[in-house]
Coordinates of C-alpha atoms and ligand atoms in Angstrom, one line a residue:
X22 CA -73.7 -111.5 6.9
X23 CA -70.6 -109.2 6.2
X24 CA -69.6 -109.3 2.4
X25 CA -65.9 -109.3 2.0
X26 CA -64.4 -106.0 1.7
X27 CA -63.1 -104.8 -1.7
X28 CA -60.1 -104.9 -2.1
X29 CA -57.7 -102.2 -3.6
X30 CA -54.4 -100.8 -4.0
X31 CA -55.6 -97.2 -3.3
X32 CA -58.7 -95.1 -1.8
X33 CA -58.2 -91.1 -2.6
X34 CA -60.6 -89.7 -0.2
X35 CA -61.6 -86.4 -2.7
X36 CA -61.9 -86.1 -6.2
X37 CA -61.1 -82.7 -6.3
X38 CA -58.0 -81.1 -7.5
X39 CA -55.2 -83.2 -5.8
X40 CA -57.2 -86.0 -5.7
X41 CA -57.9 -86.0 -9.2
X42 CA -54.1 -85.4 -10.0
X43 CA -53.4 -88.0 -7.8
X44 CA -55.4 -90.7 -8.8
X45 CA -53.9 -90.0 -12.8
X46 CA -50.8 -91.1 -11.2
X47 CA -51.4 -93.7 -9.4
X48 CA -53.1 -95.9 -12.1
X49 CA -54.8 -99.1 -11.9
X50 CA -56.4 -100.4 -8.8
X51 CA -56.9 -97.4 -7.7
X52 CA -60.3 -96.0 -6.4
X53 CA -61.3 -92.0 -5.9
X54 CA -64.8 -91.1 -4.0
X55 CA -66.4 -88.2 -3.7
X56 CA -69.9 -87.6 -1.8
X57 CA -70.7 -84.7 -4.5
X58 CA -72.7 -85.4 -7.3
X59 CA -69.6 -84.4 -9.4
X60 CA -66.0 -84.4 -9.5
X61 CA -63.6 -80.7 -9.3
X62 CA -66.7 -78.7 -8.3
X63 CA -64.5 -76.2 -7.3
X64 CA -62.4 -76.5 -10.3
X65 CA -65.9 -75.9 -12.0
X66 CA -66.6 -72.4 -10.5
X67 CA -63.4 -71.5 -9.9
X68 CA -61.9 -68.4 -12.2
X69 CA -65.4 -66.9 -12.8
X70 CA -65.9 -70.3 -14.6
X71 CA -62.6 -70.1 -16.6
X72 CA -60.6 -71.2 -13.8
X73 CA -56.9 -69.6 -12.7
X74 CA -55.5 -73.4 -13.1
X75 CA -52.1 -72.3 -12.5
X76 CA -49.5 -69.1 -12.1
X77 CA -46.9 -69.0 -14.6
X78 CA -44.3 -67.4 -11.6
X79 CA -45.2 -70.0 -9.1
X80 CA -42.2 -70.5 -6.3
X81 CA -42.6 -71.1 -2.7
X82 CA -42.7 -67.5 -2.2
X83 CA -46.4 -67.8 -3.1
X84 CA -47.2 -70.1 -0.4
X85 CA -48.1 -69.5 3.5
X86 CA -46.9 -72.8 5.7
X87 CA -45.3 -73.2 9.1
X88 CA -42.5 -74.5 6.7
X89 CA -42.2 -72.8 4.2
X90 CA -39.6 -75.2 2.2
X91 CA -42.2 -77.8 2.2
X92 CA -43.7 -77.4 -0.9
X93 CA -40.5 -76.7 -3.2
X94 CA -39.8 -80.6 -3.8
X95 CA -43.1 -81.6 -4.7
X96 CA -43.3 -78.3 -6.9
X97 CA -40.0 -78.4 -8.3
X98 CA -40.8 -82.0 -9.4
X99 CA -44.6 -80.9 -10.9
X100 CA -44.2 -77.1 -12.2
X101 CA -46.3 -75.3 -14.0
X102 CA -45.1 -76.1 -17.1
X103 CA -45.7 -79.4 -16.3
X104 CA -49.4 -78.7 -16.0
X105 CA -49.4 -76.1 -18.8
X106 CA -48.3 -78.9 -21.0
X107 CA -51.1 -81.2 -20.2
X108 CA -53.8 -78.5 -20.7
X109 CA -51.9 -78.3 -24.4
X110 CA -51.9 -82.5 -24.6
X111 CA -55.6 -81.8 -24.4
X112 CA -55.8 -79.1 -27.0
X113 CA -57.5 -76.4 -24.0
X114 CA -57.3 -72.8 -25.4
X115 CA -55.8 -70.2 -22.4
X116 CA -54.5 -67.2 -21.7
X117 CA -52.5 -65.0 -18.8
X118 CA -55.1 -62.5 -17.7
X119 CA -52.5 -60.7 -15.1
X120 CA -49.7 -61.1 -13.0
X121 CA -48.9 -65.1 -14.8
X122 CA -52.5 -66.1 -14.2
X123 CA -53.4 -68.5 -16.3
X124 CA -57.4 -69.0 -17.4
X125 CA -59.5 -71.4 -19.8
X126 CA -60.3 -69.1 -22.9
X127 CA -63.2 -71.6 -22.9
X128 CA -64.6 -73.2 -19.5
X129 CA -63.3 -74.4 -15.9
X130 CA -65.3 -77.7 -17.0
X131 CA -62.6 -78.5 -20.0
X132 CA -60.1 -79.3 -16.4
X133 CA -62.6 -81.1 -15.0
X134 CA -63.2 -83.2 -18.1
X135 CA -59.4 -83.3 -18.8
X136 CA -58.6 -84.9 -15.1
X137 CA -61.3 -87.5 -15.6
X138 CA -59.9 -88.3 -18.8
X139 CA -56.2 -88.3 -17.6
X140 CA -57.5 -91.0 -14.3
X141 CA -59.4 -93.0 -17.0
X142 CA -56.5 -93.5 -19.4
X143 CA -54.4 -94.5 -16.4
X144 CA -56.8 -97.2 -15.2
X145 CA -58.4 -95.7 -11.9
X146 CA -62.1 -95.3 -11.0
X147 CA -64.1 -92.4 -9.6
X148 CA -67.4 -92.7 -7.6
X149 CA -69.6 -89.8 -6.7
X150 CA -72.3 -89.8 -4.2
X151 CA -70.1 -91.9 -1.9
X152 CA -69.8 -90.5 2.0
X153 CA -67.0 -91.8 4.0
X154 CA -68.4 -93.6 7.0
X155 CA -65.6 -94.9 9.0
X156 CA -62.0 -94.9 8.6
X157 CA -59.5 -97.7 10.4
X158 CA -55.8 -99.4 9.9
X159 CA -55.9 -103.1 9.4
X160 CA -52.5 -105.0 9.8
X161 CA -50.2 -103.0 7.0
X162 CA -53.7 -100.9 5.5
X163 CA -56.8 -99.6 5.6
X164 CA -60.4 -100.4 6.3
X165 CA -62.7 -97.8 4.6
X166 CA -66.4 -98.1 5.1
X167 CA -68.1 -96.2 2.3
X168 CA -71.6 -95.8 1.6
X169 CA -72.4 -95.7 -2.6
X170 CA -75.9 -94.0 -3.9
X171 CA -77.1 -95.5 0.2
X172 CA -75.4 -98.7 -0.4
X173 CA -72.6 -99.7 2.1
X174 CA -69.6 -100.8 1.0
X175 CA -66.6 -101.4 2.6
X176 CA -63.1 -100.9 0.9
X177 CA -59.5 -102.7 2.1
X178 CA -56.7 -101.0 0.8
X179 CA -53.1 -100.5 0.8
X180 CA -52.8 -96.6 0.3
X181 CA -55.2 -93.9 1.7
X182 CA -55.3 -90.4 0.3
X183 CA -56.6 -87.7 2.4
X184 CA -57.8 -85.1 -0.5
X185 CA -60.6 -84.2 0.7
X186 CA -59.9 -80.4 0.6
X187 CA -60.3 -77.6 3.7
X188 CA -63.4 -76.0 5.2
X189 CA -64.4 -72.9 3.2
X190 CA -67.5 -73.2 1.4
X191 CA -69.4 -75.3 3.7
X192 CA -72.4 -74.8 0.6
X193 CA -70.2 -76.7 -1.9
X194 CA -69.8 -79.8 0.3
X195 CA -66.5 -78.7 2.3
X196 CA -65.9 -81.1 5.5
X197 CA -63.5 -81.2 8.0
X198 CA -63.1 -85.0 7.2
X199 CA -59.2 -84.7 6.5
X200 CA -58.4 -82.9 10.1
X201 CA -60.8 -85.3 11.7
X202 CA -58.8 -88.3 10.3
X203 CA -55.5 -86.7 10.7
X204 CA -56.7 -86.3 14.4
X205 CA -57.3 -90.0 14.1
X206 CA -54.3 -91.3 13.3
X207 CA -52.7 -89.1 15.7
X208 CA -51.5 -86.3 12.8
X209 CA -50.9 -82.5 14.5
X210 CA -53.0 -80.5 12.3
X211 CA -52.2 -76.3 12.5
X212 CA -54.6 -74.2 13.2
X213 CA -57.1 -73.7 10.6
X214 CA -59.1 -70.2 9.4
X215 CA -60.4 -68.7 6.4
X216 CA -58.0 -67.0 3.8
X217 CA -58.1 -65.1 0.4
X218 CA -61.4 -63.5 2.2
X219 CA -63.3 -60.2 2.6
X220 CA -62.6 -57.7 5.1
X221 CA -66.1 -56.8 7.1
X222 CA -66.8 -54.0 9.4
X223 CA -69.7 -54.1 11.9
X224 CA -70.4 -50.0 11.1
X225 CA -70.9 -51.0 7.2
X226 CA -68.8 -47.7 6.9
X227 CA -68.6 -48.2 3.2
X228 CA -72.3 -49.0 2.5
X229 CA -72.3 -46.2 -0.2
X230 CA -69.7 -47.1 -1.9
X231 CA -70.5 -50.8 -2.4
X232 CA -69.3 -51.4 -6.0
X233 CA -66.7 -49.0 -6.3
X234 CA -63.1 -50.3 -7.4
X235 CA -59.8 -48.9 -7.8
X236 CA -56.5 -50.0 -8.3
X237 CA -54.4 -49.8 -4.5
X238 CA -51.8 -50.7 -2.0
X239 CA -53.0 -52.9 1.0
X240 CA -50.6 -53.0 3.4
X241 CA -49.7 -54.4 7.4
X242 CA -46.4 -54.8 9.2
X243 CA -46.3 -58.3 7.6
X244 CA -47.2 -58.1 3.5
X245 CA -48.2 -55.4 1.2
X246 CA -50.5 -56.3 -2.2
X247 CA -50.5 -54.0 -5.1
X248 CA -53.8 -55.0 -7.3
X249 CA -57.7 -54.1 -7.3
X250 CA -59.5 -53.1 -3.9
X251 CA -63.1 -53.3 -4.2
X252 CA -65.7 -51.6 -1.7
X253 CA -68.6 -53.8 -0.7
X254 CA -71.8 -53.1 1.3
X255 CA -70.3 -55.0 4.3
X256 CA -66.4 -53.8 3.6
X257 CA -63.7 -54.5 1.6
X258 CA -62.7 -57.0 -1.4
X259 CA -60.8 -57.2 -4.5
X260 CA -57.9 -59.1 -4.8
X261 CA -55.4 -56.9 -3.0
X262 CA -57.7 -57.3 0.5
X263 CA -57.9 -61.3 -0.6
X264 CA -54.4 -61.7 -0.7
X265 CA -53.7 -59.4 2.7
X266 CA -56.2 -61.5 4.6
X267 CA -54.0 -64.3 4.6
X268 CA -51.7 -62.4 6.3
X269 CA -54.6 -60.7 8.9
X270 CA -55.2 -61.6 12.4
X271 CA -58.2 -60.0 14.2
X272 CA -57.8 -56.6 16.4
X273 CA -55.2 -55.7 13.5
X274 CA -55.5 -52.4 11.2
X275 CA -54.5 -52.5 7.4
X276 CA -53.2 -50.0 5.7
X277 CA -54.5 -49.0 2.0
X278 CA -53.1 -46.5 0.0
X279 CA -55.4 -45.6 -2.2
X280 CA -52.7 -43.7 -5.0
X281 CA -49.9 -45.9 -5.4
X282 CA -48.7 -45.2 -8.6
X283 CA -50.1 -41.0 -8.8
X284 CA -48.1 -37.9 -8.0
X285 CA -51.7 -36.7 -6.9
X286 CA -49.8 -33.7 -5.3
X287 CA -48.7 -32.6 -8.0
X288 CA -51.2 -33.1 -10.0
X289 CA -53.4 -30.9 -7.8
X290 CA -50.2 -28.2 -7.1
X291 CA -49.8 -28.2 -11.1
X292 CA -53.3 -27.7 -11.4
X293 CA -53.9 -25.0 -8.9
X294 CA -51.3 -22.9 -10.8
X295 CA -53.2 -22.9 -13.9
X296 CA -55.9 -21.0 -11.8
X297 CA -57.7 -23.8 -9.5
X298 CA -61.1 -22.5 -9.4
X299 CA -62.9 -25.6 -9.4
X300 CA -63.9 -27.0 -6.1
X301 CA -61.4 -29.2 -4.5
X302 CA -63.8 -32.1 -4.7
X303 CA -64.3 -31.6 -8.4
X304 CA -60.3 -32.1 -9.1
X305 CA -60.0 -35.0 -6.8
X306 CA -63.0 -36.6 -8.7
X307 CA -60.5 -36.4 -11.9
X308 CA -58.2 -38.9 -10.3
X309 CA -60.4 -40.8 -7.7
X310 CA -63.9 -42.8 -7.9
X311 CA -66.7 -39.5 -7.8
X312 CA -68.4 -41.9 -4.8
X313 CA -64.7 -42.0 -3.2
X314 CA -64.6 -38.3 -3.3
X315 CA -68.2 -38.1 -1.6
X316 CA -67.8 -40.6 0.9
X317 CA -64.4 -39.2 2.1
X318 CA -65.5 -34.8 1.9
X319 CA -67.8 -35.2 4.9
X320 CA -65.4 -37.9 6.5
X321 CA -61.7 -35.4 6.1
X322 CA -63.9 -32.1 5.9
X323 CA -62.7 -31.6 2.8
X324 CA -64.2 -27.9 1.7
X325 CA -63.4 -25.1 -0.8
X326 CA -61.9 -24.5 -4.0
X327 CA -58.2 -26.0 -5.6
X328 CA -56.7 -22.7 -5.5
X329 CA -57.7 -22.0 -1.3
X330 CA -55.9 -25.4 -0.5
X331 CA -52.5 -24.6 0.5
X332 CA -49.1 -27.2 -0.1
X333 CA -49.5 -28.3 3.7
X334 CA -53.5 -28.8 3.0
X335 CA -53.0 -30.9 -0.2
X336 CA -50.1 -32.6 1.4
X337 CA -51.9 -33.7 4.3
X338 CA -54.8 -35.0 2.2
X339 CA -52.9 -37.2 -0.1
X340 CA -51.1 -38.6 2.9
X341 CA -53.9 -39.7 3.9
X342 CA -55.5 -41.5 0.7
X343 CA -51.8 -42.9 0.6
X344 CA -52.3 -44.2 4.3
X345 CA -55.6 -45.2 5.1
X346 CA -55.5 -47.2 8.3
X347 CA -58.6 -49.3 8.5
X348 CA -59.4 -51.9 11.1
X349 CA -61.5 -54.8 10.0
X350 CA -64.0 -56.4 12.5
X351 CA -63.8 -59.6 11.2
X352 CA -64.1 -61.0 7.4
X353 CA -66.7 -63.2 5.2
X354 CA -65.6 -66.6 7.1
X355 CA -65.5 -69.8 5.6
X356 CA -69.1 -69.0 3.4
X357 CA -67.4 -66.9 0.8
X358 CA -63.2 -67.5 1.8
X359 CA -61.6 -69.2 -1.2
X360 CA -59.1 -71.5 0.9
X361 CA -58.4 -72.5 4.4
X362 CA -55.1 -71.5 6.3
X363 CA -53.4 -74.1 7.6
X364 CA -53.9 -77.5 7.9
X365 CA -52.6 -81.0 8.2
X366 CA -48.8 -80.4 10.1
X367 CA -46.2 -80.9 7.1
X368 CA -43.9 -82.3 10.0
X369 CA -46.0 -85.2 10.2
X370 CA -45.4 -85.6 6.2
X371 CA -42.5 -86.2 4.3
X372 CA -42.1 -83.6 2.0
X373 CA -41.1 -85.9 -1.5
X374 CA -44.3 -88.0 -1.3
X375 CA -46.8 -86.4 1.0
X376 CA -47.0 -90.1 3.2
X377 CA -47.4 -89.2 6.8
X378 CA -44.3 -90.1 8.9
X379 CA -45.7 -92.1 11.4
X380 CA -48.5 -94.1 9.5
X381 CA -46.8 -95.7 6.5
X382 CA -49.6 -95.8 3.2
X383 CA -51.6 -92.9 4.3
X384 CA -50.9 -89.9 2.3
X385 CA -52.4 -86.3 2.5
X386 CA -52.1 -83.5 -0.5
X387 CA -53.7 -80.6 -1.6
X388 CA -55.3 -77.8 0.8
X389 CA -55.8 -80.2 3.5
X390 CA -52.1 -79.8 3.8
X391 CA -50.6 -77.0 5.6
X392 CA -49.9 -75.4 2.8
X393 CA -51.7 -72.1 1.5
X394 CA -50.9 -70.2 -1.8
X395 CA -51.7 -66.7 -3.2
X396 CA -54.7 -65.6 -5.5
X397 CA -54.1 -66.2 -8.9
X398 CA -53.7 -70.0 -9.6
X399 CA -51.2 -70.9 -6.6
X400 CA -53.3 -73.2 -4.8
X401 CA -54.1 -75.2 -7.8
X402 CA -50.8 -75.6 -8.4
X403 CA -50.0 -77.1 -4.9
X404 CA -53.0 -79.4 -5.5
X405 CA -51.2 -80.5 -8.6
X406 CA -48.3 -80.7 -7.7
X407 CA -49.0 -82.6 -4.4
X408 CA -51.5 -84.9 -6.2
X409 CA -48.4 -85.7 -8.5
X410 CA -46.3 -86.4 -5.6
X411 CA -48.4 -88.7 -3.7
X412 CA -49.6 -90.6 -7.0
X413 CA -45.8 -90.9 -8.7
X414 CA -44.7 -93.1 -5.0
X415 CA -47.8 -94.7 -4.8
Ligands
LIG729 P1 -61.1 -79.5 -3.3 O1 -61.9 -78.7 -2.4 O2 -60.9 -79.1 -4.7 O3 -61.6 -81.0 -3.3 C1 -62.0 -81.7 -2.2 C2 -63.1 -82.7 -2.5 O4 -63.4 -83.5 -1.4 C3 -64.4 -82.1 -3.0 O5 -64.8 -82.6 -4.2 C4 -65.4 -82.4 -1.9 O6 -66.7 -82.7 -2.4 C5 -64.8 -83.7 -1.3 N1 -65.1 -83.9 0.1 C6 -65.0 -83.1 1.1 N2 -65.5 -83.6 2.2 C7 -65.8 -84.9 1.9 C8 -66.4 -86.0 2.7 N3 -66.6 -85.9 4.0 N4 -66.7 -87.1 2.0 C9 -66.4 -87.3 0.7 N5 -65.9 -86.3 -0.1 C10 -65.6 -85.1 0.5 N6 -57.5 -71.7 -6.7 C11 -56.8 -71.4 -7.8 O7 -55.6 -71.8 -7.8 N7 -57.3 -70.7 -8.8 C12 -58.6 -70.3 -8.9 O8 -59.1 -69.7 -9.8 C13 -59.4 -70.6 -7.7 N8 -60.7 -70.2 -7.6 C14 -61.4 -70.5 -6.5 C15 -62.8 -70.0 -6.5 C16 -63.6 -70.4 -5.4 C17 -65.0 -69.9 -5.3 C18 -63.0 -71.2 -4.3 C19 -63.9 -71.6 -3.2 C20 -61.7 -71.6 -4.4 C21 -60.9 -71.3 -5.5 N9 -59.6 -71.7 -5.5 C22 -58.8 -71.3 -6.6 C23 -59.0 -72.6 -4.5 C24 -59.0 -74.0 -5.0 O9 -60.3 -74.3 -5.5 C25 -58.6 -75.0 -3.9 O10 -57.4 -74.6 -3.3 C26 -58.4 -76.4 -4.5 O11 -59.6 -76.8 -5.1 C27 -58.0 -77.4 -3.5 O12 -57.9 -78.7 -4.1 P2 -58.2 -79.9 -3.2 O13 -58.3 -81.1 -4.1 O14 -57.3 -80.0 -2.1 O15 -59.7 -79.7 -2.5

């Protein structure tokens, strides 16, 4: 026999970010499952465990969509400050680290806890361990067949939420569940690939420098990032390659310039006049990594002392530690990328509330969305923000 379906005001598919943001808006009666075993588990590891909750110079500017005015409504109406009040509400010690990025002095887990607290006060309910089993309209809502701890249950409800996140980090319990039901209800969805991710290269070129980081300029025709690179034993990383690689398509070369803020030419002229005895490698190893300097001698045939290396010579080399072109063969994919490009078509969605056009009650927020922000506490804030949108109309 069938047990009559539950019936609720709202089902958030995700209690992640948005859907946690979300469901503190929307209030009593409504319900947010998750099949993890907790809630924000991104939220948890994200920052280095301090988690970049927000950027204190958010503006669409930040953000990658196919239209890019989508977000400004929903963040213009749910800022930063908005969200940096609430952290102060509940009395969470931060700081800005770099560039506006804002961290927990504490923990990531002092979010998590916050959120819970914030949909507990308004009246909703959070399950864990609850898969999504079958999704379908009924007259003006929703039938949702859940299944709690193994148990089935099945859910009728006014307003669905699709919050259930993008693909990267398959490990941590990622889905394709939004796109699929998107699909389902005949949503276009964009096409979809990992961003903020590692450069690789099939050669491991820069196995011997794994580890080394310096501060550079990563550059193509599109977008240039001025912050960290990092060498790895399969390429490149750091956060100016993160942010570029949102901007990458494969076959294309990057450009990193390696001295963006040094006069390294005249440095080395100035030095060569006070005598320049010193090998050349020696002097560049006073303004470069040592490893860089080894790894690049054999690569440039760099040889001899400071004072044999003419202006045309020195020239020549700090051209090219200036403009490094370098062709990626692929990157880290969705197992280490931090957020998924595109998404759910913001045509399909009206841009104040997040409700899809053509299916009025179901709703769609946070990086399921087509909608894709920098490093440094961007995406958060779209998750908030769109959480806020979706829960204030619901
Ligand atoms: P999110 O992924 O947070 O939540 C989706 C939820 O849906 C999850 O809880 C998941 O378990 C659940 N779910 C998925 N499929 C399901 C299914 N089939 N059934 C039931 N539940 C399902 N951003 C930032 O601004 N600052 C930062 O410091 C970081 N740091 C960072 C570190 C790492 C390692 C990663 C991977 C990502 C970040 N990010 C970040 C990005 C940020 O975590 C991300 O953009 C937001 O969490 C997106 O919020 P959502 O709520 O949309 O998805």
């Amino acid at each position: 026999m069938q047990n009559d379906p539950m019936i609720l005001d709202t089902l958030i598919l995700g209690a992640g970010a948005a859907g946690l943001m979300c469901a503190a808006h929307a209030g009593p009666g409504t319900l947010v499952v998750d099949h993890a075993k907790s809630p924000g588990e991104k939220i948890r590891i994200s920052g280095g465990g301090r988690c970049n909750f927000t950027n204190m110079y958010a503006g669409p500017d930040n953000y990658l969509s196919a239209n890019p005015h989508f977000c400004k409504s929903a963040m213009a109406r749910y800022s930063q400050w908005d969200f940096i009040a609430l952290v102060d509400k509940h009395r969470i010690a931060w700081h800005e680290k770099t560039l506006g990025q804002l961290f927990c002095d504490g923990s990531a887990k002092q979010i998590v806890a916050m959120l819970v607290e914030e949909l507990k006060a308004a009246g909703a309910d959070l399950w864990v361990q609850t898969s999504v089993e079958a999704v379908s309209r009924e007259g003006d809502g929703f039938h949702v067949r859940l299944k709690r701890d193994g148990t089935p249950v099945t859910v009728h409800c006014r307003n669905l939420v699709l919050a259930t996140g993008g693909k990267s980090i398959p490990k941590m319990g990622a889905t394709g569940l939004a796109y699929d039901l998107a699909h389902q209800f005949d949503l276009p969805v964009t096409d979809t690939r990992p961003a903020l991710v590692p450069f690789t290269f099939s050669d491991a070129r820069f196995k011997d420098l794994s580890g080394v980081a310096l501060p550079a300029r990563l550059s193509n025709a599109r977008k240039s990032f001025d912050e960290a690179l990092l060498f790895t034993h399969r390429g490149l990383s750091g956060p100016s390659v993160l942010q570029l690689s949102s901007y990458w398509r494969e076959g294309e070369s990057v450009s990193a310039n390696l001295i963006p803020e040094m006069d390294l030419f005249g440095a080395l002229r100035d030095q060569r006049q006070k005598g320049g005895g010193k090998d050349l490698k020696t002097e560049l190893a006073r303004h470069l990594p040592a490893r860089l300097v080894d790894h690049i001698t054999p690569l440039w045939g760099l040889k001899g002392r400071l004072a044999d290396q003419s202006d045309t010579a020195l020239q020549a080399l700090c051209e090219k530690l200036s403009a490094w072109e370098l062709t990626p063969s692929g990157t880290e994919g969705y197992r280490t990328a931090e957020v998924t490009l595109g998404g759910i078509d913001t045509e399909a969605l009206s841009s104040k509330d997040m409700q899809a056009k053509s299916v009025p009650g179901l709703f769609a927020i946070g990086e399921a969305v087509d909608v894709t922000g920098w490093l440094g506490g961007f995406n958060f804030q779209w998750a908030w923000a769109s959480g806020h949108a979706a829960g204030k109309a619901i």
